[in-house]
Every structure is written in C-alpha cells, then in structure tokens.
CSV table of C-alpha atoms in Angstrom, one decimal:
chain,number,residue,atom,x,y,z
Y,1168,MET,CA,-3.1,2.0,-41.4
Y,1169,ILE,CA,0.3,2.4,-39.6
Y,1170,GLU,CA,2.3,-0.9,-40.1
Y,1171,SER,CA,5.8,0.4,-39.6
Y,1172,LEU,CA,7.4,0.0,-36.2
Y,1173,SER,CA,9.7,2.9,-37.1
Y,1174,ASN,CA,6.8,5.4,-37.7
Y,1175,SER,CA,7.6,8.5,-35.7
Y,1176,LYS,CA,4.3,8.6,-33.8
Y,1177,VAL,CA,4.7,5.0,-32.8
Y,1178,LYS,CA,8.3,5.5,-31.7
Y,1179,TYR,CA,7.3,8.6,-29.7
Y,1180,ALA,CA,4.4,6.8,-28.0
Y,1181,THR,CA,6.6,3.7,-27.2
Y,1182,LYS,CA,9.0,6.0,-25.3
Y,1183,LEU,CA,6.1,7.0,-23.0
Y,1184,LYS,CA,6.2,3.6,-21.4
Y,1185,GLN,CA,9.2,5.0,-19.5
Y,1186,LYS,CA,8.6,7.4,-16.6
Y,1187,LYS,CA,11.6,9.6,-17.8
Y,1188,TYR,CA,9.8,10.4,-21.1
Y,1189,ARG,CA,6.5,11.0,-19.4
Y,1190,THR,CA,8.2,13.5,-17.1
Y,1191,ASP,CA,10.0,15.2,-20.0
Y,1192,THR,CA,7.0,15.5,-22.3
Y,1193,ASN,CA,4.1,15.8,-19.8
Y,1194,GLN,CA,2.3,13.1,-21.7
Y,1195,PHE,CA,1.3,9.5,-20.8
Y,1196,LEU,CA,-0.4,6.4,-22.3
Y,1197,VAL,CA,-3.8,5.1,-21.5
Y,1198,GLU,CA,-4.7,1.5,-22.5
Y,1199,GLY,CA,-8.0,-0.3,-22.9
Y,1200,GLU,CA,-11.2,0.8,-24.7
Y,1201,HIS,CA,-13.1,1.8,-21.5
Y,1202,LEU,CA,-10.2,3.8,-20.0
Y,1203,VAL,CA,-9.4,5.4,-23.4
Y,1204,GLU,CA,-13.0,6.6,-23.6
Y,1205,GLU,CA,-12.9,7.9,-20.1
Y,1206,ALA,CA,-9.8,9.8,-20.9
Y,1207,ILE,CA,-11.4,11.2,-24.0
Y,1208,LYS,CA,-14.3,12.4,-21.9
Y,1209,SER,CA,-11.9,14.1,-19.5
Y,1210,GLY,CA,-10.4,16.1,-22.4
Y,1211,LEU,CA,-6.9,14.9,-21.9
Y,1212,VAL,CA,-6.4,12.8,-25.0
Y,1213,ASP,CA,-4.2,13.9,-27.8
Y,1214,HIS,CA,-4.6,10.9,-30.2
Y,1215,VAL,CA,-5.6,7.3,-30.2
Y,1216,PHE,CA,-4.0,4.2,-31.7
Y,1217,THR,CA,-6.3,1.2,-32.3
Y,1218,THR,CA,-6.3,-2.1,-34.2
Y,1219,GLU,CA,-10.1,-1.6,-34.7
Y,1220,ASP,CA,-12.0,0.4,-37.3
Y,1221,LYS,CA,-13.2,3.0,-34.9
Y,1222,SER,CA,-13.4,6.8,-34.8
Y,1223,TYR,CA,-14.0,9.4,-32.0
Y,1224,GLU,CA,-15.2,12.9,-32.3
Y,1225,GLU,CA,-12.6,15.5,-31.3
Y,1226,VAL,CA,-9.5,13.2,-31.3
Y,1227,THR,CA,-7.4,11.9,-34.1
Y,1228,VAL,CA,-7.4,8.1,-34.4
Y,1229,TYR,CA,-4.6,6.1,-36.1
Y,1230,GLN,CA,-5.4,2.6,-37.1
Y,1231,VAL,CA,-2.4,0.3,-36.5
Y,1232,SER,CA,-1.3,-3.3,-37.2
Y,1233,LYS,CA,-1.3,-5.8,-34.5
Y,1234,GLU,CA,2.4,-5.8,-34.5
Y,1235,VAL,CA,2.6,-2.1,-34.0
Y,1236,PHE,CA,0.0,-2.3,-31.2
Y,1237,SER,CA,1.9,-4.9,-29.4
Y,1238,LYS,CA,5.0,-2.7,-29.5
Y,1239,LEU,CA,3.0,0.2,-27.9
Y,1240,SER,CA,1.2,-2.0,-25.3
Y,1241,GLU,CA,2.3,-2.8,-21.8
Y,1242,LEU,CA,-0.2,-5.7,-21.4
Y,1243,ASN,CA,0.2,-9.3,-22.4
Y,1244,GLU,CA,-3.2,-9.4,-24.0
Y,1245,SER,CA,-4.1,-6.9,-26.6
Y,1246,THR,CA,-6.9,-4.5,-25.7
Y,1247,GLY,CA,-6.8,-2.8,-29.1
Y,1248,PHE,CA,-6.9,0.7,-27.8
Y,1249,ILE,CA,-4.1,3.0,-26.6
Y,1250,ALA,CA,-4.3,6.8,-26.2
Y,1251,VAL,CA,-1.6,9.4,-25.8
Y,1252,ALA,CA,-2.9,11.8,-23.2
Y,1253,ASN,CA,-1.7,15.1,-21.7
Y,1254,LYS,CA,-0.9,15.4,-18.0
Y,1255,PHE,CA,-2.8,18.1,-16.2
Y,1256,SER,CA,-2.1,19.6,-12.8
Y,1257,SER,CA,-2.8,22.8,-11.1
Y,1258,GLN,CA,-1.4,24.7,-8.1
Y,1259,ASP,CA,-5.0,25.4,-7.0
Y,1260,LEU,CA,-5.3,23.0,-4.1
Y,1261,SER,CA,-8.6,21.5,-3.0
Y,1262,ASN,CA,-9.7,21.9,0.6
Y,1263,ASN,CA,-9.2,18.2,1.3
Y,1264,ILE,CA,-5.9,16.8,0.1
Y,1265,LEU,CA,-4.2,13.4,0.3
Y,1266,ILE,CA,-0.5,13.3,0.7
Y,1267,LEU,CA,1.6,10.2,0.0
Y,1268,ASP,CA,5.0,9.6,1.4
Y,1269,GLY,CA,6.6,6.7,-0.6
Y,1270,VAL,CA,3.6,4.6,-1.6
Y,1271,GLN,CA,5.3,1.9,-3.8
Y,1272,ASP,CA,2.6,-0.5,-5.0
Y,1273,PRO,CA,0.8,0.7,-8.2
Y,1274,GLY,CA,-2.4,-1.1,-7.2
Y,1275,ASN,CA,-2.4,0.8,-3.9
Y,1276,LEU,CA,-1.8,4.1,-5.5
Y,1277,GLY,CA,-4.5,3.6,-8.1
Y,1278,THR,CA,-7.0,2.5,-5.5
Y,1279,LEU,CA,-6.1,5.5,-3.3
Y,1280,ILE,CA,-6.8,7.8,-6.3
Y,1281,ARG,CA,-10.1,6.1,-6.9
Y,1282,SER,CA,-11.1,6.5,-3.2
Y,1283,ALA,CA,-9.9,10.1,-3.1
Y,1284,ALA,CA,-12.2,10.9,-6.0
Y,1285,ALA,CA,-15.1,9.2,-4.3
Y,1286,PHE,CA,-14.6,11.2,-1.1
Y,1287,GLY,CA,-13.8,14.6,-2.5
Y,1288,PHE,CA,-10.0,14.6,-2.1
Y,1289,LYS,CA,-9.4,16.3,-5.5
Y,1290,THR,CA,-5.7,17.0,-5.0
Y,1291,ILE,CA,-3.0,14.4,-4.3
Y,1292,ILE,CA,0.6,15.3,-3.5
Y,1293,SER,CA,3.3,12.6,-3.4
Y,1294,GLU,CA,7.0,12.2,-2.9
Y,1295,ASN,CA,9.1,9.0,-3.5
Y,1296,SER,CA,6.0,7.2,-4.6
Y,1297,VAL,CA,5.4,5.1,-7.7
Y,1298,ASP,CA,4.6,7.2,-10.8
Y,1299,TYR,CA,1.0,8.3,-11.1
Y,1300,TYR,CA,1.1,7.6,-14.8
Y,1301,ASN,CA,2.2,3.9,-14.5
Y,1302,GLU,CA,-0.1,1.6,-16.5
Y,1303,LYS,CA,-1.3,-0.3,-13.4
Y,1304,VAL,CA,-1.9,2.9,-11.4
Y,1305,ILE,CA,-4.2,4.2,-14.2
Y,1306,ARG,CA,-6.0,0.9,-14.4
Y,1307,SER,CA,-6.6,0.5,-10.6
Y,1308,SER,CA,-7.8,4.2,-10.5
Y,1309,GLN,CA,-10.6,3.2,-12.9
Y,1310,GLY,CA,-10.2,6.6,-14.6
Y,1311,ALA,CA,-10.5,8.7,-11.5
Y,1312,LEU,CA,-6.9,9.8,-12.2
Y,1313,PHE,CA,-8.1,11.8,-15.2
Y,1314,TYR,CA,-10.1,14.1,-12.9
Y,1315,THR,CA,-7.6,14.4,-10.0
Y,1316,ASN,CA,-5.0,17.1,-9.5
Y,1317,LEU,CA,-1.8,15.1,-9.1
Y,1318,LEU,CA,1.3,16.8,-7.8
Y,1319,GLU,CA,4.8,15.8,-6.8
Y,1320,GLU,CA,6.4,18.0,-4.1
Y,1321,ASN,CA,9.0,17.9,-1.4
Y,1322,LEU,CA,6.7,17.0,1.4
Y,1323,ILE,CA,8.6,18.6,4.2
Y,1324,GLU,CA,8.8,22.0,2.3
Y,1325,PHE,CA,5.1,21.6,1.4
Y,1326,ILE,CA,4.0,21.2,5.0
Y,1327,HIS,CA,6.2,24.1,6.2
Y,1328,SER,CA,4.7,26.4,3.5
Y,1329,HIS,CA,1.0,25.5,3.9
Y,1330,LYS,CA,0.1,26.4,7.4
Y,1331,GLU,CA,-3.5,27.0,6.3
Y,1332,TYR,CA,-3.9,23.1,6.3
Y,1333,THR,CA,-4.2,20.9,9.3
Y,1334,PHE,CA,-1.9,17.9,8.7
Y,1335,TYR,CA,-3.0,14.5,9.9
Y,1336,GLY,CA,-0.4,11.7,9.9
Y,1337,THR,CA,-1.1,8.0,10.3
Y,1338,ASN,CA,0.6,5.7,12.7
Y,1339,VAL,CA,-0.3,2.2,13.7
Y,1340,SER,CA,-0.6,2.8,17.4
Y,1341,LEU,CA,0.5,6.3,18.4
Y,1342,GLY,CA,-1.8,9.2,18.4
Y,1343,THR,CA,-5.6,9.7,18.4
Y,1344,ASN,CA,-8.2,7.1,17.5
Y,1345,LEU,CA,-9.7,8.1,14.2
Y,1346,LYS,CA,-13.2,8.1,15.7
Y,1347,GLU,CA,-12.1,10.7,18.2
Y,1348,VAL,CA,-10.4,13.1,15.8
Y,1349,ASP,CA,-12.0,16.4,15.3
Y,1350,PHE,CA,-12.1,17.0,11.5
Y,1351,ILE,CA,-14.1,20.3,11.6
Y,1352,LYS,CA,-11.2,22.4,10.1
Y,1353,GLU,CA,-11.8,23.7,6.6
Y,1354,LYS,CA,-8.5,22.5,5.1
Y,1355,ILE,CA,-7.5,19.0,5.9
Y,1356,ALA,CA,-4.5,17.0,4.6
Y,1357,ILE,CA,-4.3,13.3,5.3
Y,1358,ILE,CA,-0.7,11.8,5.0
Y,1359,LEU,CA,-0.1,8.1,4.3
Y,1360,GLY,CA,3.2,6.4,4.3
Y,1361,ASN,CA,5.2,3.6,2.7
Y,1362,GLU,CA,3.7,0.1,2.7
Y,1363,GLY,CA,6.6,-1.3,4.9
Y,1364,GLN,CA,8.0,1.6,6.8
Y,1365,GLY,CA,5.0,4.0,7.2
Y,1366,LEU,CA,5.6,7.7,7.4
Y,1367,ARG,CA,9.2,9.1,7.7
Y,1368,THR,CA,9.9,10.2,11.2
Y,1369,GLU,CA,10.7,13.8,10.0
Y,1370,ILE,CA,7.2,14.0,8.6
Y,1371,GLN,CA,5.5,12.4,11.7
Y,1372,ASN,CA,7.2,15.1,13.7
Y,1373,LEU,CA,5.7,17.9,11.5
Y,1374,VAL,CA,2.0,16.8,11.6
Y,1375,ASN,CA,-0.6,18.4,13.8
Y,1376,THR,CA,-2.2,15.1,14.8
Y,1377,ASN,CA,-1.3,11.4,14.4
Y,1378,ILE,CA,-4.3,9.2,13.7
Y,1379,TYR,CA,-4.6,5.5,14.3
Y,1380,ILE,CA,-7.4,3.1,13.1
Y,1381,LEU,CA,-8.4,0.9,16.0
Y,1382,MET,CA,-8.1,-2.8,15.1
Y,1383,LEU,CA,-7.2,-6.1,16.8
Y,1384,GLU,CA,-3.7,-6.4,18.1
Y,1385,THR,CA,-1.0,-7.9,15.9
Y,1386,GLU,CA,-3.0,-7.1,12.8
Y,1387,SER,CA,-2.4,-4.4,10.2
Y,1388,LEU,CA,-4.1,-2.8,7.2
Y,1389,ASN,CA,-3.2,-2.3,3.6
Y,1390,VAL,CA,-2.3,1.4,3.0
Y,1391,GLY,CA,-5.1,1.7,0.5
Y,1392,ILE,CA,-7.7,0.4,3.0
Y,1393,ALA,CA,-6.4,2.7,5.8
Y,1394,GLY,CA,-6.6,5.7,3.4
Y,1395,GLY,CA,-10.1,4.7,2.3
Y,1396,ILE,CA,-11.3,4.5,5.8
Y,1397,ILE,CA,-9.9,7.8,6.9
Y,1398,MET,CA,-11.0,9.7,3.8
Y,1399,TYR,CA,-14.5,8.3,4.2
Y,1400,GLU,CA,-14.6,9.5,7.8
Y,1401,VAL,CA,-13.5,13.0,6.8
Y,1402,PHE,CA,-16.1,13.1,4.0
Y,1403,GLU,CA,-19.0,11.8,6.1
Y,1404,ARG,CA,-18.3,14.2,9.0
Y,1405,ASN,CA,-18.0,17.3,6.8
Y,1406,LEU,CA,-21.3,16.8,5.0
C,422,MET,CA,19.9,-31.9,-1.4
C,423,ILE,CA,17.0,-32.7,-3.9
C,424,GLU,CA,18.2,-32.0,-7.4
C,425,SER,CA,15.9,-34.3,-9.4
C,426,LEU,CA,12.8,-32.7,-10.9
C,427,SER,CA,11.2,-36.1,-10.8
C,428,ASN,CA,11.5,-36.5,-7.0
C,429,SER,CA,8.1,-37.5,-5.8
C,430,LYS,CA,7.8,-34.7,-3.2
C,431,VAL,CA,8.7,-32.2,-5.8
C,432,LYS,CA,6.2,-33.6,-8.3
C,433,TYR,CA,3.5,-33.6,-5.6
C,434,ALA,CA,4.2,-30.0,-4.5
C,435,THR,CA,4.3,-28.8,-8.1
C,436,LYS,CA,0.8,-30.0,-8.6
C,437,LEU,CA,-0.4,-27.8,-5.8
C,438,LYS,CA,0.1,-24.8,-8.1
C,439,GLN,CA,-3.3,-25.9,-9.6
C,440,LYS,CA,-6.5,-25.3,-7.7
C,441,LYS,CA,-7.8,-28.8,-8.6
C,442,TYR,CA,-5.0,-30.5,-6.6
C,443,ARG,CA,-5.3,-28.1,-3.7
C,444,THR,CA,-9.0,-29.0,-3.5
C,445,ASP,CA,-8.3,-32.8,-3.8
C,446,THR,CA,-5.5,-32.8,-1.2
C,447,ASN,CA,-6.5,-30.0,1.2
C,448,GLN,CA,-3.0,-28.7,0.9
C,449,PHE,CA,-1.5,-25.5,-0.6
C,450,LEU,CA,1.8,-23.7,-1.2
C,451,VAL,CA,3.2,-20.7,0.7
C,452,GLU,CA,6.0,-18.8,-0.9
C,453,GLY,CA,8.6,-16.4,0.5
C,454,GLU,CA,10.6,-16.5,3.7
C,455,HIS,CA,8.4,-14.2,5.8
C,456,LEU,CA,5.1,-15.9,4.8
C,457,VAL,CA,6.6,-19.3,5.2
C,458,GLU,CA,7.6,-18.4,8.8
C,459,GLU,CA,4.2,-17.0,9.5
C,460,ALA,CA,2.6,-20.2,8.2
C,461,ILE,CA,4.9,-22.3,10.4
C,462,LYS,CA,3.9,-20.2,13.4
C,463,SER,CA,0.2,-20.8,12.6
C,464,GLY,CA,0.9,-24.6,12.8
C,465,LEU,CA,-0.3,-25.3,9.2
C,466,VAL,CA,3.0,-26.2,7.6
C,467,ASP,CA,3.8,-29.8,6.7
C,468,HIS,CA,7.3,-29.3,5.1
C,469,VAL,CA,9.5,-26.7,3.6
C,470,PHE,CA,11.6,-26.6,0.4
C,471,THR,CA,14.5,-24.1,0.4
C,472,THR,CA,17.6,-23.3,-1.6
C,473,GLU,CA,19.2,-22.0,1.6
C,474,ASP,CA,20.9,-23.8,4.4
C,475,LYS,CA,18.2,-23.3,6.9
C,476,SER,CA,16.3,-25.4,9.5
C,477,TYR,CA,13.1,-24.9,11.5
C,478,GLU,CA,12.0,-26.6,14.6
C,479,GLU,CA,8.9,-28.8,14.2
C,480,VAL,CA,8.9,-28.9,10.4
C,481,THR,CA,10.9,-31.0,7.9
C,482,VAL,CA,13.1,-28.9,5.6
C,483,TYR,CA,14.3,-30.2,2.2
C,484,GLN,CA,17.1,-28.3,0.6
C,485,VAL,CA,16.7,-28.1,-3.1
C,486,SER,CA,18.6,-27.0,-6.2
C,487,LYS,CA,17.8,-23.7,-7.9
C,488,GLU,CA,16.3,-25.6,-10.8
C,489,VAL,CA,14.0,-27.6,-8.5
C,490,PHE,CA,13.0,-24.5,-6.7
C,491,SER,CA,12.1,-22.7,-9.9
C,492,LYS,CA,9.9,-25.6,-10.9
C,493,LEU,CA,8.0,-25.3,-7.6
C,494,SER,CA,7.8,-21.5,-7.7
C,495,GLU,CA,5.0,-19.3,-9.1
C,496,LEU,CA,7.1,-16.1,-8.9
C,497,ASN,CA,9.6,-14.9,-11.5
C,498,GLU,CA,12.2,-14.0,-8.9
C,499,SER,CA,13.3,-16.8,-6.5
C,500,THR,CA,12.4,-16.2,-2.9
C,501,GLY,CA,14.2,-19.4,-1.8
C,502,PHE,CA,11.4,-20.6,0.4
C,503,ILE,CA,8.3,-22.6,-0.3
C,504,ALA,CA,6.2,-24.5,2.2
C,505,VAL,CA,3.5,-27.2,1.7
C,506,ALA,CA,0.8,-26.3,4.2
C,507,ASN,CA,-2.5,-27.9,5.3
C,508,LYS,CA,-5.8,-26.1,4.8
C,509,PHE,CA,-7.8,-25.7,7.9
C,510,SER,CA,-11.4,-24.7,8.2
C,511,SER,CA,-14.2,-25.3,10.7
C,512,GLN,CA,-18.0,-25.2,10.8
C,513,ASP,CA,-17.8,-23.1,14.0
C,514,LEU,CA,-18.8,-19.7,12.6
C,515,SER,CA,-17.6,-16.5,14.2
C,516,ASN,CA,-20.2,-13.9,15.3
C,517,ASN,CA,-19.1,-11.5,12.5
C,518,ILE,CA,-18.7,-13.1,9.1
C,519,LEU,CA,-17.7,-11.8,5.7
C,520,ILE,CA,-19.5,-13.3,2.7
C,521,LEU,CA,-18.1,-12.9,-0.9
C,522,ASP,CA,-20.2,-13.4,-4.0
C,523,GLY,CA,-17.8,-13.7,-6.9
C,524,VAL,CA,-14.8,-11.6,-5.9
C,525,GLN,CA,-12.4,-12.3,-8.8
C,526,ASP,CA,-9.3,-10.3,-8.2
C,527,PRO,CA,-6.7,-12.1,-6.0
C,528,GLY,CA,-5.4,-8.8,-4.6
C,529,ASN,CA,-8.9,-7.8,-3.6
C,530,LEU,CA,-9.5,-11.1,-1.9
C,531,GLY,CA,-6.2,-11.1,-0.1
C,532,THR,CA,-6.7,-7.5,1.1
C,533,LEU,CA,-10.3,-8.4,2.3
C,534,ILE,CA,-8.9,-11.3,4.3
C,535,ARG,CA,-6.3,-9.0,5.9
C,536,SER,CA,-9.0,-6.4,6.8
C,537,ALA,CA,-11.3,-9.1,8.1
C,538,ALA,CA,-8.6,-10.3,10.5
C,539,ALA,CA,-8.0,-6.7,11.6
C,540,PHE,CA,-11.6,-6.1,12.4
C,541,GLY,CA,-12.5,-9.4,14.0
C,542,PHE,CA,-14.3,-11.1,11.0
C,543,LYS,CA,-12.8,-14.5,11.7
C,544,THR,CA,-14.9,-16.5,9.2
C,545,ILE,CA,-15.1,-15.8,5.5
C,546,ILE,CA,-17.6,-17.6,3.2
C,547,SER,CA,-17.3,-17.4,-0.6
C,548,GLU,CA,-18.9,-18.7,-3.8
C,549,ASN,CA,-17.7,-18.2,-7.3
C,550,SER,CA,-14.7,-16.3,-6.1
C,551,VAL,CA,-11.0,-16.7,-6.8
C,552,ASP,CA,-9.4,-19.5,-4.8
C,553,TYR,CA,-8.4,-18.5,-1.3
C,554,TYR,CA,-5.1,-20.4,-1.7
C,555,ASN,CA,-4.0,-18.7,-4.9
C,556,GLU,CA,-0.4,-17.4,-4.5
C,557,LYS,CA,-1.4,-13.7,-4.9
C,558,VAL,CA,-4.3,-14.0,-2.4
C,559,ILE,CA,-1.9,-15.4,0.2
C,560,ARG,CA,0.6,-12.7,-0.4
C,561,SER,CA,-1.9,-9.8,-0.3
C,562,SER,CA,-3.4,-11.3,2.9
C,563,GLN,CA,0.1,-10.9,4.5
C,564,GLY,CA,-0.5,-14.1,6.4
C,565,ALA,CA,-3.9,-13.2,7.9
C,566,LEU,CA,-5.2,-16.1,5.8
C,567,PHE,CA,-3.5,-18.6,8.1
C,568,TYR,CA,-5.7,-17.6,11.0
C,569,THR,CA,-9.0,-17.1,9.2
C,570,ASN,CA,-11.7,-19.7,8.9
C,571,LEU,CA,-12.2,-19.9,5.1
C,572,LEU,CA,-15.2,-21.7,3.7
C,573,GLU,CA,-16.9,-22.2,0.3
C,574,GLU,CA,-20.6,-22.6,0.4
C,575,ASN,CA,-23.7,-22.2,-1.7
C,576,LEU,CA,-24.6,-18.7,-0.5
C,577,ILE,CA,-28.3,-18.9,-1.1
C,578,GLU,CA,-28.5,-22.1,0.9
C,579,PHE,CA,-26.3,-20.6,3.6
C,580,ILE,CA,-28.5,-17.6,4.0
C,581,HIS,CA,-31.6,-19.7,4.2
C,582,SER,CA,-30.2,-22.0,6.8
C,583,HIS,CA,-28.6,-19.4,9.1
C,584,LYS,CA,-31.4,-17.2,10.3
C,585,GLU,CA,-29.5,-16.5,13.4
C,586,TYR,CA,-27.4,-14.0,11.4
C,587,THR,CA,-28.5,-10.5,10.1
C,588,PHE,CA,-27.4,-10.3,6.5
C,589,TYR,CA,-26.2,-6.9,5.2
C,590,GLY,CA,-25.9,-6.6,1.4
C,591,THR,CA,-24.0,-3.9,-0.4
C,592,ASN,CA,-25.4,-1.8,-3.2
C,593,VAL,CA,-24.0,1.3,-4.8
C,594,SER,CA,-27.1,3.4,-4.2
C,595,LEU,CA,-30.1,1.4,-2.9
C,596,GLY,CA,-30.7,0.9,0.8
C,597,THR,CA,-29.5,2.5,4.0
C,598,ASN,CA,-26.5,4.8,4.4
C,599,LEU,CA,-23.8,2.8,6.3
C,600,LYS,CA,-23.6,5.5,9.0
C,601,GLU,CA,-27.3,5.0,9.7
C,602,VAL,CA,-27.3,1.2,9.9
C,603,ASP,CA,-28.0,-0.3,13.3
C,604,PHE,CA,-25.3,-3.0,13.9
C,605,ILE,CA,-26.3,-3.9,17.4
C,606,LYS,CA,-27.2,-7.4,16.5
C,607,GLU,CA,-25.0,-10.2,17.9
C,608,LYS,CA,-24.4,-12.1,14.6
C,609,ILE,CA,-23.6,-10.0,11.6
C,610,ALA,CA,-22.9,-11.1,8.0
C,611,ILE,CA,-21.6,-8.5,5.5
C,612,ILE,CA,-22.0,-9.6,1.9
C,613,LEU,CA,-19.8,-8.2,-0.9
C,614,GLY,CA,-20.2,-8.8,-4.6
C,615,ASN,CA,-18.3,-9.1,-7.8
C,616,GLU,CA,-16.0,-6.3,-8.9
C,617,GLY,CA,-18.1,-5.5,-12.1
C,618,GLN,CA,-21.6,-6.8,-11.4
C,619,GLY,CA,-21.9,-6.4,-7.6
C,620,LEU,CA,-24.2,-8.8,-5.7
C,621,ARG,CA,-26.4,-11.2,-7.6
C,622,THR,CA,-30.0,-10.1,-7.6
C,623,GLU,CA,-31.2,-13.4,-5.9
C,624,ILE,CA,-28.8,-12.6,-3.0
C,625,GLN,CA,-29.8,-8.9,-2.8
C,626,ASN,CA,-33.4,-10.1,-2.4
C,627,LEU,CA,-32.5,-12.3,0.5
C,628,VAL,CA,-30.6,-9.9,2.7
C,629,ASN,CA,-32.1,-8.1,5.7
C,630,THR,CA,-30.7,-4.7,4.8
C,631,ASN,CA,-28.8,-3.2,1.8
C,632,ILE,CA,-26.0,-0.8,2.8
C,633,TYR,CA,-24.5,1.9,0.7
C,634,ILE,CA,-21.4,4.0,1.4
C,635,LEU,CA,-22.1,7.7,0.7
C,636,MET,CA,-19.7,9.2,-1.8
C,637,LEU,CA,-19.7,11.7,-4.6
C,638,GLU,CA,-21.9,10.9,-7.5
C,639,THR,CA,-20.5,9.1,-10.6
C,640,GLU,CA,-17.7,7.7,-8.4
C,641,SER,CA,-17.3,4.1,-7.2
C,642,LEU,CA,-15.1,2.2,-4.7
C,643,ASN,CA,-12.9,-0.8,-5.1
C,644,VAL,CA,-14.6,-3.8,-3.4
C,645,GLY,CA,-11.7,-4.2,-1.0
C,646,ILE,CA,-12.1,-0.6,0.1
C,647,ALA,CA,-15.9,-0.9,0.5
C,648,GLY,CA,-15.4,-4.1,2.6
C,649,GLY,CA,-12.7,-2.4,4.7
C,650,ILE,CA,-14.9,0.6,5.5
C,651,ILE,CA,-18.0,-1.5,6.4
C,652,MET,CA,-16.1,-4.0,8.6
C,653,TYR,CA,-14.4,-1.1,10.4
C,654,GLU,CA,-17.7,0.5,11.2
C,655,VAL,CA,-19.1,-2.8,12.5
C,656,PHE,CA,-16.0,-3.4,14.6
C,657,GLU,CA,-15.9,0.2,16.1
C,658,ARG,CA,-19.6,0.2,16.9
C,659,ASN,CA,-19.5,-3.1,18.7
C,660,LEU,CA,-16.6,-2.4,21.0
C-alpha cells in the first residue's frame, strides 16, 4: 500500500489535476468507481489508485491510504477510485462533427459530449472552451468522453481548410428555422457558441447557414439543450 | 446600514437557506444582481439586501455590511445582492405541463424550467424532486422560474384526477419513437423521471403513451436534454 504523499506516482498523478500537466503529458485523471471501469473498458487507462482491495485485469492497481487518496482527489467525498488515463485523438474526422466556440461551463461541455455520442457526432472540435479533461466535464459526460474524438483547433483556420463540410452556425434569431434546414449533406458541422456571447461574429460570417430554434419570445435555451436538440434533428433526419 | 448578525430581518432571511423554512413561509432567496432584478420585474420580491449603494423602485432595500451579506449568501464569492421573494403558484394549469418524478440534480431542474418556459410549458408539477427554490435551481433557470407555475403534487393522484390530459411517459427503449408520436391533443403532460432510475413503474403503468428518443445503442441522454428535445417537438408541432 502506498502511504507516502511524496511517492513519485502520487506526485505525478496529483499534477494531472492541472490542465497544464494534462496538456504536457497527454494524460488525465478519472475519478469514481463506475467512470474508472468505463475508462478501463475503453482501453485508455494506464493505472488505478484505490483505497479498496480491488484488482482489474489488464491494468496495474495501486492500493493507497485515505490520506494519499484525498491528495489525488478533486472531490470532497472520497469515491475510492482514481485512474490515470491516456488521451486519445485522431485526425480522422467523423461525418458529423460538433464545434464549440468558447463553451465555458464544465457541465454544459460534458452534457454536450454525452449527447454527441448519443446522436453519432463522434468528433468534437473546440477553441477557447473549458478543458475536455476537467473532472466535472468527464463526470457530466458519463463516460461518453472516452469514446469521442476530442480535438482543439483554431476554428477559423479549420473552417477555411475543411470545405468538404457544411457548417451550420447557431443564432438566437437570425437565420433559418431548424425545422426548415436541409441536412441532407454528407458532412455536417454544427457550431455552438459561448453561454453568454454566443458565436464570435467572425465565425458567424464564415458558416454556410445560421440556424435558430423556434421558441417563445424573450426566452433562451441553455447551450447544452440547444446542441442536443440540433444534433437530434440531424441524427433523425439522416437515418 | 445593517451590521448586526442578530438583526431580525437578517436572521429571518438566513433561515430561508433551508427548504423547511421556505416551505413554512412561502418565501425564498434570490442571489446575484441580474437575477434579483429579474425577480423584481416579475413582482415577486419583498425586499433586497445589498452591500452596494443602490435603490429600486417599489421594493425596500437594506444596505448591509459584508459580514452580514456573507451570512445571508449561499455562494463563495459575494455577488452583493440578495432578495427575499414570495413564492407564487396557482391551480390554473397550462395546456402543456411538465411533470417531474424525482429529478435530483439542481442544474437539471433549473435547465428544465428554462426550457419549459421557452417552449410554452408554463406549469411544472413535481414529486420527490430537488426543491424548486434551491439556489442552484434558480440560477440554472436564468430567472424563468419567476414566471413558471411550480407545483408539488402526489403524481399518482394527479394523473388519476386529471383525465383531461394525455400523459406521455419517457422510457429509454419501450414505447413509441418521439418522431411518430401524435401530439395533436389539446392538453399534454410530459413526464420525466429520476436521473438514475427513470420513471417509477407505477407511473409508467398509468401513462397513455411511453415515448423514447431514438439514439445510438448503449448511449443515454441527460434528463434535461431529453426533456428539452421532447418539449421542443411538442411546441413545434402545435404551432
């Protein structure tokens, strides 16, 4: 059992709580028994720390003291399970992609990843958004994150260099009613913006079509809900 | 300026952080300048506490010390504005209603209230769910809560005694594909269940139709997303 807070594996894993180290190392932490088991199934896990007497096939498990666990953990209540996992991403883009321009709330990002998985958007591309590998993002994604191709790109350059996609922006009132949009193209990219500001104007100017979701006046939707509704429409119409 | 933590108005408002006192008094707290102003516009606000030098027409404002404010507040960072507001609810039910059976996450409940407002579901009925007047619920609702008729009822009794409504349950796989559901009825009630367990079986057995949202196998949706998608479909088809 690892009891020393200065154990090198513990020190390394603790650093992964910071985005900087996740970026440098291409690794991240997964917390909670269910999520750790999902991550193991996905093949991304390198090793697991646990306060329990538990083993998994294929991955190394280190039993740790409660004190060590609480140093590793980002949650107030101990879940007893933390994995160090490898990021995976590929330049092979799926036919349907979700693009995020400055989504800041981890719960929104995680929910968007979960909905994207449900509706076959297997690639997500973001800029200026909260880190994909933030603990709350992973938790809200319910593990869908482990199976999604997650990329960070300069969105303006990406749009310019991927003319094979039709880019659909979102705007509260300008553009075409979602129900009237023709989604029959083979490669579809849905772009969602920041919770407060929406899409940057430079990006709105580059899209092929702006979509709005009809609703009662003076109201608005959470970006996760807007994204879920649009991806569902694309999914249903392309079956 | 109120500087005493034992001031009777401060002591009263502090108690409203607990659900028990909100239920006993039919009042609740609203925190943050923007939400407080939305609540004032809705006509629900009784009085406001602020650390700023600010006044509003129509409502009494008490300037308070930072120490008093932090006793009233439920947030870590001071927003400087807290209102004591009156709950409002009515037995006049809207034609479209949203029913919640054990929704536990405040962010999900708040987002559902916001989407319900956007899509014309002006009455929400819940049982065994997180309190409507929880600070996080109010914040995620973005103020839509102040204009929504929020009721708590025994759902089984409610369904039995409101035969004028068509009740649509939600189930991951059983039932009718959302896109094939006929929503032409005048009075529609959509029922959503708990994040982990879904709808209670007793309630599933009482509904007129179970709806599922088509998605890729092995995936699932957040209850807020599922509710948003279904309410949008009802709204769009009844225009």
